[in-house]
Amino acid sequence: MRRAVIVDSVRTGITAGLQGELRWLRPDDMAARCVDALMHRNPEVAPHDVDDCVIGCAFPEGPQGMNLGRNVATLSVLGPAVAGLTVSRYCASGLDAVATAASRIISGMCEVVVAGGVESVSMTMRNVNTFGLFNPEIQRRSPGTYLEMNIDDPRVPFWKRAFRSMGATAELVAERYQISREAQDAFACRSQQRTAAAQAAGRFDDELIDIATEVRSELDQSELDQSELDQDGEPPPPVERLANDRCGRPETTPAGLAALEPAFRPGGTVTAGNSSPIADGAASCLLVSERYARDHQLEPLGYFRSHAMV
């Protein structure tokens, strides 16, 4: 059976959603810059050899809509001659995009595929089209699929309602497997310490790309289109470079974590300190057939063997 070779992978730094350095960068542009960096690092692979560009995102909506995969290909060095596909499996979307690419290669349908994922919480979640979004029959058949609150309450912004579901899930997992607050806090503190140590040692440097981000004041969401700002005579915003992750909190201490109140359930165990953040970022991965890797003298980073969903 054919094997799918993982040649290389790159990513942006991860920044806090709604307030981080990537909040003004469009997700299709963010992902396209990852693709450009990936192809630049692997000049043995010609853009016209790429059979497909598969990009995953949790919400294919707004700036992540209109076939995001195709948009990323068009915006990148791959160009409009390369096809594109968008995959959504919520938080597993980027990984599923890679799995889809590997499956196409293993089956013999493709020789070279660029795959990856992107999510801009900042640009997408505040403006999700909620018209007819929640199907009451799904709520009946799969309790917990939607949030444990008034899902149609227009007074609560959708993005605030949407992200509480992950916290509610964490509470259910903690209860089911009897994971104490103390254990969660200890794991979170250790994770922060290990992240800081890995960053200091440069362990992420090879996978991170240097990306330009705009620095803007807090504008109304309707003013995000830069072309509109330019037409109004406003000067272009200043630019800064992002070359590392910005979500870590190396100053975290056990005492600080223990002092936090539960964030998702009264008397619960999940807090802002032991939860994952909402974030913006992108990554891309280059996969090829074993024959293509051999013919073009590409060193395998690894092999994608198989995957399963539960």
PDB file of C-alpha atoms in Angstrom, residues 47-310:
ATOM      1  CA  PRO A  47       3.614  24.905  -6.825  1.00  0.00           C
ATOM      2  CA  HIS A  48       2.096  23.401  -9.980  1.00  0.00           C
ATOM      3  CA  ASP A  49       2.812  19.914  -8.582  1.00  0.00           C
ATOM      4  CA  VAL A  50       0.368  20.492  -5.718  1.00  0.00           C
ATOM      5  CA  ASP A  51      -2.876  18.661  -6.415  1.00  0.00           C
ATOM      6  CA  ASP A  52      -4.998  20.217  -3.687  1.00  0.00           C
ATOM      7  CA  CYS A  53      -4.975  22.677  -0.802  1.00  0.00           C
ATOM      8  CA  VAL A  54      -7.050  21.338   2.107  1.00  0.00           C
ATOM      9  CA  ILE A  55      -7.693  23.781   4.948  1.00  0.00           C
ATOM     10  CA  GLY A  56      -9.689  23.145   8.111  1.00  0.00           C
ATOM     11  CA  CYS A  57     -11.533  25.641  10.274  1.00  0.00           C
ATOM     12  CA  ALA A  58     -14.153  25.298  12.994  1.00  0.00           C
ATOM     13  CA  PHE A  59     -16.477  27.932  11.563  1.00  0.00           C
ATOM     14  CA  PRO A  60     -16.439  28.290   7.729  1.00  0.00           C
ATOM     15  CA  GLU A  61     -18.227  31.596   8.104  1.00  0.00           C
ATOM     16  CA  GLY A  62     -17.561  35.219   7.155  1.00  0.00           C
ATOM     17  CA  PRO A  63     -13.837  35.707   6.383  1.00  0.00           C
ATOM     18  CA  GLN A  64     -13.420  31.928   6.772  1.00  0.00           C
ATOM     19  CA  GLY A  65     -16.237  31.214   4.300  1.00  0.00           C
ATOM     20  CA  MET A  66     -16.494  30.948   0.505  1.00  0.00           C
ATOM     21  CA  ASN A  67     -14.368  27.758   0.330  1.00  0.00           C
ATOM     22  CA  LEU A  68     -11.491  28.815   2.543  1.00  0.00           C
ATOM     23  CA  GLY A  69      -9.165  26.160   1.106  1.00  0.00           C
ATOM     24  CA  ARG A  70      -9.556  27.533  -2.401  1.00  0.00           C
ATOM     25  CA  ASN A  71      -9.093  31.104  -1.172  1.00  0.00           C
ATOM     26  CA  VAL A  72      -5.861  30.168   0.613  1.00  0.00           C
ATOM     27  CA  ALA A  73      -4.504  28.515  -2.537  1.00  0.00           C
ATOM     28  CA  THR A  74      -5.369  31.589  -4.612  1.00  0.00           C
ATOM     29  CA  LEU A  75      -3.794  34.010  -2.141  1.00  0.00           C
ATOM     30  CA  SER A  76      -0.618  31.954  -1.773  1.00  0.00           C
ATOM     31  CA  VAL A  77       2.209  31.080  -4.119  1.00  0.00           C
ATOM     32  CA  LEU A  78       0.141  28.051  -5.192  1.00  0.00           C
ATOM     33  CA  GLY A  79      -2.091  30.381  -7.173  1.00  0.00           C
ATOM     34  CA  PRO A  80      -5.540  29.966  -8.740  1.00  0.00           C
ATOM     35  CA  ALA A  81      -4.420  26.927 -10.761  1.00  0.00           C
ATOM     36  CA  VAL A  82      -4.472  24.789  -7.579  1.00  0.00           C
ATOM     37  CA  ALA A  83      -7.762  23.405  -6.271  1.00  0.00           C
ATOM     38  CA  GLY A  84      -8.973  23.982  -2.733  1.00  0.00           C
ATOM     39  CA  LEU A  85     -11.110  22.173  -0.159  1.00  0.00           C
ATOM     40  CA  THR A  86     -12.486  23.293   3.215  1.00  0.00           C
ATOM     41  CA  VAL A  87     -12.897  20.840   6.097  1.00  0.00           C
ATOM     42  CA  SER A  88     -14.785  21.442   9.341  1.00  0.00           C
ATOM     43  CA  ARG A  89     -14.748  19.130  12.343  1.00  0.00           C
ATOM     44  CA  TYR A  90     -14.770  21.940  14.888  1.00  0.00           C
ATOM     45  CA  CYS A  91     -11.587  21.810  17.009  1.00  0.00           C
ATOM     46  CA  ALA A  92     -10.211  18.852  15.020  1.00  0.00           C
ATOM     47  CA  SER A  93     -10.572  20.587  11.648  1.00  0.00           C
ATOM     48  CA  GLY A  94      -6.877  21.189  10.940  1.00  0.00           C
ATOM     49  CA  LEU A  95      -5.928  17.647  11.889  1.00  0.00           C
ATOM     50  CA  ASP A  96      -8.780  16.285   9.787  1.00  0.00           C
ATOM     51  CA  ALA A  97      -7.553  18.336   6.839  1.00  0.00           C
ATOM     52  CA  VAL A  98      -4.166  16.632   7.156  1.00  0.00           C
ATOM     53  CA  ALA A  99      -5.872  13.243   7.481  1.00  0.00           C
ATOM     54  CA  THR A 100      -7.925  13.964   4.357  1.00  0.00           C
ATOM     55  CA  ALA A 101      -4.789  14.896   2.435  1.00  0.00           C
ATOM     56  CA  ALA A 102      -2.999  11.739   3.599  1.00  0.00           C
ATOM     57  CA  SER A 103      -5.973   9.573   2.622  1.00  0.00           C
ATOM     58  CA  ARG A 104      -5.988  11.034  -0.879  1.00  0.00           C
ATOM     59  CA  ILE A 105      -2.286  10.276  -1.254  1.00  0.00           C
ATOM     60  CA  ILE A 106      -2.556   6.751   0.165  1.00  0.00           C
ATOM     61  CA  SER A 107      -5.447   6.005  -2.198  1.00  0.00           C
ATOM     62  CA  GLY A 108      -3.413   7.114  -5.207  1.00  0.00           C
ATOM     63  CA  MET A 109      -5.653  10.073  -6.083  1.00  0.00           C
ATOM     64  CA  CYS A 110      -2.991  12.675  -5.283  1.00  0.00           C
ATOM     65  CA  GLU A 111       0.792  12.954  -5.228  1.00  0.00           C
ATOM     66  CA  VAL A 112       1.253  16.270  -3.401  1.00  0.00           C
ATOM     67  CA  VAL A 113      -1.183  18.020  -1.059  1.00  0.00           C
ATOM     68  CA  VAL A 114      -0.814  21.062   1.172  1.00  0.00           C
ATOM     69  CA  ALA A 115      -3.066  20.799   4.232  1.00  0.00           C
ATOM     70  CA  GLY A 116      -3.549  22.664   7.466  1.00  0.00           C
ATOM     71  CA  GLY A 117      -5.859  24.722   9.591  1.00  0.00           C
ATOM     72  CA  VAL A 118      -6.648  28.261  10.621  1.00  0.00           C
ATOM     73  CA  GLU A 119      -8.963  29.943  13.071  1.00  0.00           C
ATOM     74  CA  SER A 120      -9.553  33.605  13.631  1.00  0.00           C
ATOM     75  CA  VAL A 121     -11.794  33.831  16.645  1.00  0.00           C
ATOM     76  CA  SER A 122     -11.291  37.578  16.470  1.00  0.00           C
ATOM     77  CA  MET A 123     -12.677  38.036  12.958  1.00  0.00           C
ATOM     78  CA  THR A 124     -15.249  35.248  12.832  1.00  0.00           C
ATOM     79  CA  MET A 125     -16.982  34.593  16.104  1.00  0.00           C
ATOM     80  CA  ARG A 126     -18.342  38.057  16.838  1.00  0.00           C
ATOM     81  CA  ASN A 127     -20.268  38.076  13.561  1.00  0.00           C
ATOM     82  CA  VAL A 128     -21.539  34.514  13.108  1.00  0.00           C
ATOM     83  CA  ASN A 129     -24.851  34.423  11.246  1.00  0.00           C
ATOM     84  CA  THR A 130     -27.179  32.957  13.879  1.00  0.00           C
ATOM     85  CA  PHE A 131     -30.355  33.003  11.754  1.00  0.00           C
ATOM     86  CA  GLY A 132     -31.855  29.505  12.064  1.00  0.00           C
ATOM     87  CA  LEU A 133     -28.585  28.243  13.539  1.00  0.00           C
ATOM     88  CA  PHE A 134     -29.941  26.045  16.326  1.00  0.00           C
ATOM     89  CA  ASN A 135     -32.154  23.115  15.282  1.00  0.00           C
ATOM     90  CA  PRO A 136     -34.470  22.081  18.150  1.00  0.00           C
ATOM     91  CA  GLU A 137     -34.530  18.488  16.905  1.00  0.00           C
ATOM     92  CA  ILE A 138     -30.767  18.225  17.367  1.00  0.00           C
ATOM     93  CA  GLN A 139     -31.178  19.578  20.860  1.00  0.00           C
ATOM     94  CA  ARG A 140     -33.721  16.808  21.530  1.00  0.00           C
ATOM     95  CA  ARG A 141     -31.692  13.963  19.977  1.00  0.00           C
ATOM     96  CA  SER A 142     -28.288  14.992  21.345  1.00  0.00           C
ATOM     97  CA  PRO A 143     -28.589  16.787  24.687  1.00  0.00           C
ATOM     98  CA  GLY A 144     -25.467  18.830  25.313  1.00  0.00           C
ATOM     99  CA  THR A 145     -24.749  19.511  21.648  1.00  0.00           C
ATOM    100  CA  TYR A 146     -25.952  23.035  22.248  1.00  0.00           C
ATOM    101  CA  LEU A 147     -25.261  25.127  25.283  1.00  0.00           C
ATOM    102  CA  GLU A 148     -26.949  24.801  28.640  1.00  0.00           C
ATOM    103  CA  MET A 149     -28.473  28.254  28.493  1.00  0.00           C
ATOM    104  CA  ASN A 150     -30.917  30.258  26.411  1.00  0.00           C
ATOM    105  CA  ILE A 151     -29.337  29.737  22.993  1.00  0.00           C
ATOM    106  CA  ASP A 152     -31.652  32.240  21.340  1.00  0.00           C
ATOM    107  CA  ASP A 153     -31.113  35.078  23.808  1.00  0.00           C
ATOM    108  CA  PRO A 154     -30.108  38.004  21.545  1.00  0.00           C
ATOM    109  CA  ARG A 155     -28.794  39.963  24.525  1.00  0.00           C
ATOM    110  CA  VAL A 156     -25.802  37.599  24.817  1.00  0.00           C
ATOM    111  CA  PRO A 157     -23.287  37.790  21.919  1.00  0.00           C
ATOM    112  CA  PHE A 158     -23.031  34.488  20.087  1.00  0.00           C
ATOM    113  CA  TRP A 159     -19.269  34.172  20.548  1.00  0.00           C
ATOM    114  CA  LYS A 160     -19.684  34.391  24.322  1.00  0.00           C
ATOM    115  CA  ARG A 161     -22.282  31.643  24.282  1.00  0.00           C
ATOM    116  CA  ALA A 162     -20.357  29.444  21.862  1.00  0.00           C
ATOM    117  CA  PHE A 163     -17.147  29.178  23.823  1.00  0.00           C
ATOM    118  CA  ARG A 164     -18.791  28.201  27.080  1.00  0.00           C
ATOM    119  CA  SER A 165     -19.579  24.781  25.642  1.00  0.00           C
ATOM    120  CA  MET A 166     -15.917  23.748  25.876  1.00  0.00           C
ATOM    121  CA  GLY A 167     -15.885  24.693  29.544  1.00  0.00           C
ATOM    122  CA  ALA A 168     -19.092  22.751  30.143  1.00  0.00           C
ATOM    123  CA  THR A 169     -17.526  19.755  28.408  1.00  0.00           C
ATOM    124  CA  ALA A 170     -14.456  20.037  30.630  1.00  0.00           C
ATOM    125  CA  GLU A 171     -16.698  20.008  33.690  1.00  0.00           C
ATOM    126  CA  LEU A 172     -18.414  16.841  32.449  1.00  0.00           C
ATOM    127  CA  VAL A 173     -15.066  15.134  31.796  1.00  0.00           C
ATOM    128  CA  ALA A 174     -13.754  16.136  35.222  1.00  0.00           C
ATOM    129  CA  GLU A 175     -16.877  14.760  36.868  1.00  0.00           C
ATOM    130  CA  ARG A 176     -16.968  11.534  34.865  1.00  0.00           C
ATOM    131  CA  TYR A 177     -13.307  10.659  35.416  1.00  0.00           C
ATOM    132  CA  GLN A 178     -13.033  12.221  38.870  1.00  0.00           C
ATOM    133  CA  ILE A 179     -10.306  14.701  37.958  1.00  0.00           C
ATOM    134  CA  SER A 180      -9.954  17.039  40.909  1.00  0.00           C
ATOM    135  CA  ARG A 181      -9.484  20.801  40.812  1.00  0.00           C
ATOM    136  CA  GLU A 182      -6.063  20.296  42.399  1.00  0.00           C
ATOM    137  CA  ALA A 183      -5.008  17.874  39.653  1.00  0.00           C
ATOM    138  CA  GLN A 184      -6.200  20.243  36.940  1.00  0.00           C
ATOM    139  CA  ASP A 185      -4.390  23.203  38.473  1.00  0.00           C
ATOM    140  CA  ALA A 186      -1.180  21.209  38.890  1.00  0.00           C
ATOM    141  CA  PHE A 187      -1.310  20.098  35.257  1.00  0.00           C
ATOM    142  CA  ALA A 188      -1.979  23.668  34.084  1.00  0.00           C
ATOM    143  CA  CYS A 189       0.901  25.085  36.113  1.00  0.00           C
ATOM    144  CA  ARG A 190       3.285  22.399  34.867  1.00  0.00           C
ATOM    145  CA  SER A 191       2.161  23.049  31.290  1.00  0.00           C
ATOM    146  CA  GLN A 192       2.898  26.768  31.587  1.00  0.00           C
ATOM    147  CA  GLN A 193       6.344  26.060  33.034  1.00  0.00           C
ATOM    148  CA  ARG A 194       7.188  23.549  30.301  1.00  0.00           C
ATOM    149  CA  THR A 195       5.989  25.913  27.579  1.00  0.00           C
ATOM    150  CA  ALA A 196       8.147  28.727  28.905  1.00  0.00           C
ATOM    151  CA  ALA A 197      11.169  26.422  29.154  1.00  0.00           C
ATOM    152  CA  ALA A 198      10.633  25.134  25.598  1.00  0.00           C
ATOM    153  CA  GLN A 199      10.343  28.672  24.251  1.00  0.00           C
ATOM    154  CA  ALA A 200      13.508  29.741  26.045  1.00  0.00           C
ATOM    155  CA  ALA A 201      15.342  26.724  24.609  1.00  0.00           C
ATOM    156  CA  GLY A 202      14.138  27.504  21.080  1.00  0.00           C
ATOM    157  CA  ARG A 203      12.323  24.198  20.683  1.00  0.00           C
ATOM    158  CA  PHE A 204       9.519  25.789  18.633  1.00  0.00           C
ATOM    159  CA  ASP A 205      11.735  27.981  16.465  1.00  0.00           C
ATOM    160  CA  ASP A 206      11.914  25.621  13.483  1.00  0.00           C
ATOM    161  CA  GLU A 207       8.147  25.385  13.103  1.00  0.00           C
ATOM    162  CA  LEU A 208       7.325  29.064  13.657  1.00  0.00           C
ATOM    163  CA  ILE A 209       7.183  31.572  10.819  1.00  0.00           C
ATOM    164  CA  ASP A 210       7.795  35.285  11.123  1.00  0.00           C
ATOM    165  CA  ILE A 211       4.550  37.047  10.221  1.00  0.00           C
ATOM    166  CA  ALA A 212       3.675  40.724   9.868  1.00  0.00           C
ATOM    167  CA  THR A 213       0.637  41.865  11.846  1.00  0.00           C
ATOM    168  CA  GLU A 214      -1.166  45.177  11.794  1.00  0.00           C
ATOM    169  CA  VAL A 215      -1.381  47.284  14.930  1.00  0.00           C
ATOM    170  CA  ARG A 216      -4.723  49.042  15.138  1.00  0.00           C
ATOM    171  CA  SER A 217      -6.806  50.829  17.692  1.00  0.00           C
ATOM    172  CA  GLU A 218      -9.994  49.129  18.829  1.00  0.00           C
ATOM    173  CA  LEU A 219     -12.235  49.818  15.836  1.00  0.00           C
ATOM    174  CA  ASP A 220     -15.807  48.831  15.305  1.00  0.00           C
ATOM    175  CA  GLN A 221     -15.960  45.425  13.602  1.00  0.00           C
ATOM    176  CA  SER A 222     -17.567  46.997  10.528  1.00  0.00           C
ATOM    177  CA  GLU A 223     -14.381  48.997   9.944  1.00  0.00           C
ATOM    178  CA  LEU A 224     -12.080  45.990   9.565  1.00  0.00           C
ATOM    179  CA  ASP A 225     -11.870  46.243   5.772  1.00  0.00           C
ATOM    180  CA  GLN A 226      -8.567  47.986   5.119  1.00  0.00           C
ATOM    181  CA  SER A 227      -9.636  49.053   1.638  1.00  0.00           C
ATOM    182  CA  GLU A 228     -12.463  51.109   3.157  1.00  0.00           C
ATOM    183  CA  LEU A 229     -10.032  52.767   5.542  1.00  0.00           C
ATOM    184  CA  ASP A 230      -7.673  53.625   2.702  1.00  0.00           C
ATOM    185  CA  GLN A 231     -10.500  55.095   0.618  1.00  0.00           C
ATOM    186  CA  ASP A 232     -11.377  57.343   3.524  1.00  0.00           C
ATOM    187  CA  GLY A 233      -7.873  58.740   3.447  1.00  0.00           C
ATOM    188  CA  GLU A 234      -6.676  57.089   6.628  1.00  0.00           C
ATOM    189  CA  PRO A 235      -2.974  56.155   6.696  1.00  0.00           C
ATOM    190  CA  PRO A 236      -2.207  52.429   6.719  1.00  0.00           C
ATOM    191  CA  PRO A 237      -1.780  50.983  10.215  1.00  0.00           C
ATOM    192  CA  PRO A 238       1.706  50.326  11.576  1.00  0.00           C
ATOM    193  CA  VAL A 239       3.053  46.779  11.373  1.00  0.00           C
ATOM    194  CA  GLU A 240       4.849  44.620  13.904  1.00  0.00           C
ATOM    195  CA  ARG A 241       6.402  41.178  13.536  1.00  0.00           C
ATOM    196  CA  LEU A 242       5.080  38.101  15.307  1.00  0.00           C
ATOM    197  CA  ALA A 243       7.555  35.245  15.609  1.00  0.00           C
ATOM    198  CA  ASN A 244       6.446  33.365  18.720  1.00  0.00           C
ATOM    199  CA  ASP A 245       3.448  32.310  20.802  1.00  0.00           C
ATOM    200  CA  ARG A 246       1.807  34.925  22.999  1.00  0.00           C
ATOM    201  CA  CYS A 247      -0.733  32.909  24.991  1.00  0.00           C
ATOM    202  CA  GLY A 248       1.642  31.542  27.621  1.00  0.00           C
ATOM    203  CA  ARG A 249       1.638  32.800  31.198  1.00  0.00           C
ATOM    204  CA  PRO A 250       5.026  31.847  32.662  1.00  0.00           C
ATOM    205  CA  GLU A 251       4.258  33.775  35.841  1.00  0.00           C
ATOM    206  CA  THR A 252       1.551  31.228  36.743  1.00  0.00           C
ATOM    207  CA  THR A 253       1.818  29.818  40.272  1.00  0.00           C
ATOM    208  CA  PRO A 254      -0.168  27.132  42.121  1.00  0.00           C
ATOM    209  CA  ALA A 255      -1.398  29.745  44.587  1.00  0.00           C
ATOM    210  CA  GLY A 256      -2.579  32.005  41.784  1.00  0.00           C
ATOM    211  CA  LEU A 257      -4.476  29.181  40.101  1.00  0.00           C
ATOM    212  CA  ALA A 258      -6.046  28.076  43.373  1.00  0.00           C
ATOM    213  CA  ALA A 259      -7.438  31.567  43.945  1.00  0.00           C
ATOM    214  CA  LEU A 260      -9.465  31.618  40.712  1.00  0.00           C
ATOM    215  CA  GLU A 261     -13.223  31.109  40.769  1.00  0.00           C
ATOM    216  CA  PRO A 262     -14.893  28.406  38.620  1.00  0.00           C
ATOM    217  CA  ALA A 263     -15.657  29.890  35.219  1.00  0.00           C
ATOM    218  CA  PHE A 264     -18.363  27.620  33.832  1.00  0.00           C
ATOM    219  CA  ARG A 265     -20.334  26.051  36.667  1.00  0.00           C
ATOM    220  CA  PRO A 266     -20.982  27.199  40.243  1.00  0.00           C
ATOM    221  CA  GLY A 267     -18.890  24.995  42.503  1.00  0.00           C
ATOM    222  CA  GLY A 268     -17.131  23.517  39.470  1.00  0.00           C
ATOM    223  CA  THR A 269     -13.448  22.750  38.930  1.00  0.00           C
ATOM    224  CA  VAL A 270     -12.685  24.424  35.601  1.00  0.00           C
ATOM    225  CA  THR A 271     -11.302  27.966  35.748  1.00  0.00           C
ATOM    226  CA  ALA A 272      -9.792  30.506  33.398  1.00  0.00           C
ATOM    227  CA  GLY A 273      -6.392  29.334  34.641  1.00  0.00           C
ATOM    228  CA  ASN A 274      -6.711  25.625  33.853  1.00  0.00           C
ATOM    229  CA  SER A 275      -8.653  26.058  30.582  1.00  0.00           C
ATOM    230  CA  SER A 276      -7.350  26.419  27.059  1.00  0.00           C
ATOM    231  CA  PRO A 277      -7.570  29.974  25.690  1.00  0.00           C
ATOM    232  CA  ILE A 278      -9.611  31.090  22.708  1.00  0.00           C
ATOM    233  CA  ALA A 279      -6.969  31.933  20.150  1.00  0.00           C
ATOM    234  CA  ASP A 280      -6.014  32.974  16.616  1.00  0.00           C
ATOM    235  CA  GLY A 281      -3.449  31.142  14.508  1.00  0.00           C
ATOM    236  CA  ALA A 282      -2.720  29.000  11.452  1.00  0.00           C
ATOM    237  CA  ALA A 283      -0.565  26.072  10.349  1.00  0.00           C
ATOM    238  CA  SER A 284       0.190  24.210   7.137  1.00  0.00           C
ATOM    239  CA  CYS A 285       1.696  20.815   6.351  1.00  0.00           C
ATOM    240  CA  LEU A 286       3.236  19.404   3.181  1.00  0.00           C
ATOM    241  CA  LEU A 287       2.374  15.790   2.363  1.00  0.00           C
ATOM    242  CA  VAL A 288       3.556  13.793  -0.638  1.00  0.00           C
ATOM    243  CA  SER A 289       3.577  10.225  -1.871  1.00  0.00           C
ATOM    244  CA  GLU A 290       6.601   8.108  -1.034  1.00  0.00           C
ATOM    245  CA  ARG A 291       7.464   7.945  -4.722  1.00  0.00           C
ATOM    246  CA  TYR A 292       7.352  11.721  -5.083  1.00  0.00           C
ATOM    247  CA  ALA A 293       9.547  12.131  -2.008  1.00  0.00           C
ATOM    248  CA  ARG A 294      12.098   9.719  -3.437  1.00  0.00           C
ATOM    249  CA  ASP A 295      12.080  11.261  -6.914  1.00  0.00           C
ATOM    250  CA  HIS A 296      12.544  14.779  -5.529  1.00  0.00           C
ATOM    251  CA  GLN A 297      14.984  13.817  -2.759  1.00  0.00           C
ATOM    252  CA  LEU A 298      12.714  14.985   0.055  1.00  0.00           C
ATOM    253  CA  GLU A 299      13.622  13.884   3.564  1.00  0.00           C
ATOM    254  CA  PRO A 300      10.578  12.427   5.355  1.00  0.00           C
ATOM    255  CA  LEU A 301       9.677  14.072   8.633  1.00  0.00           C
ATOM    256  CA  GLY A 302       7.311  11.192   9.274  1.00  0.00           C
ATOM    257  CA  TYR A 303       4.545   9.055   7.796  1.00  0.00           C
ATOM    258  CA  PHE A 304       0.808   9.418   8.209  1.00  0.00           C
ATOM    259  CA  ARG A 305      -0.337   5.832   8.885  1.00  0.00           C
ATOM    260  CA  SER A 306      -4.009   6.061   9.714  1.00  0.00           C
ATOM    261  CA  HIS A 307      -6.673   7.889  11.673  1.00  0.00           C
ATOM    262  CA  ALA A 308     -10.050   7.245  13.262  1.00  0.00           C
ATOM    263  CA  MET A 309     -12.933   9.314  14.655  1.00  0.00           C
ATOM    264  CA  VAL A 310     -15.002   8.638  17.748  1.00  0.00           C
TER     265      VAL A 310
END
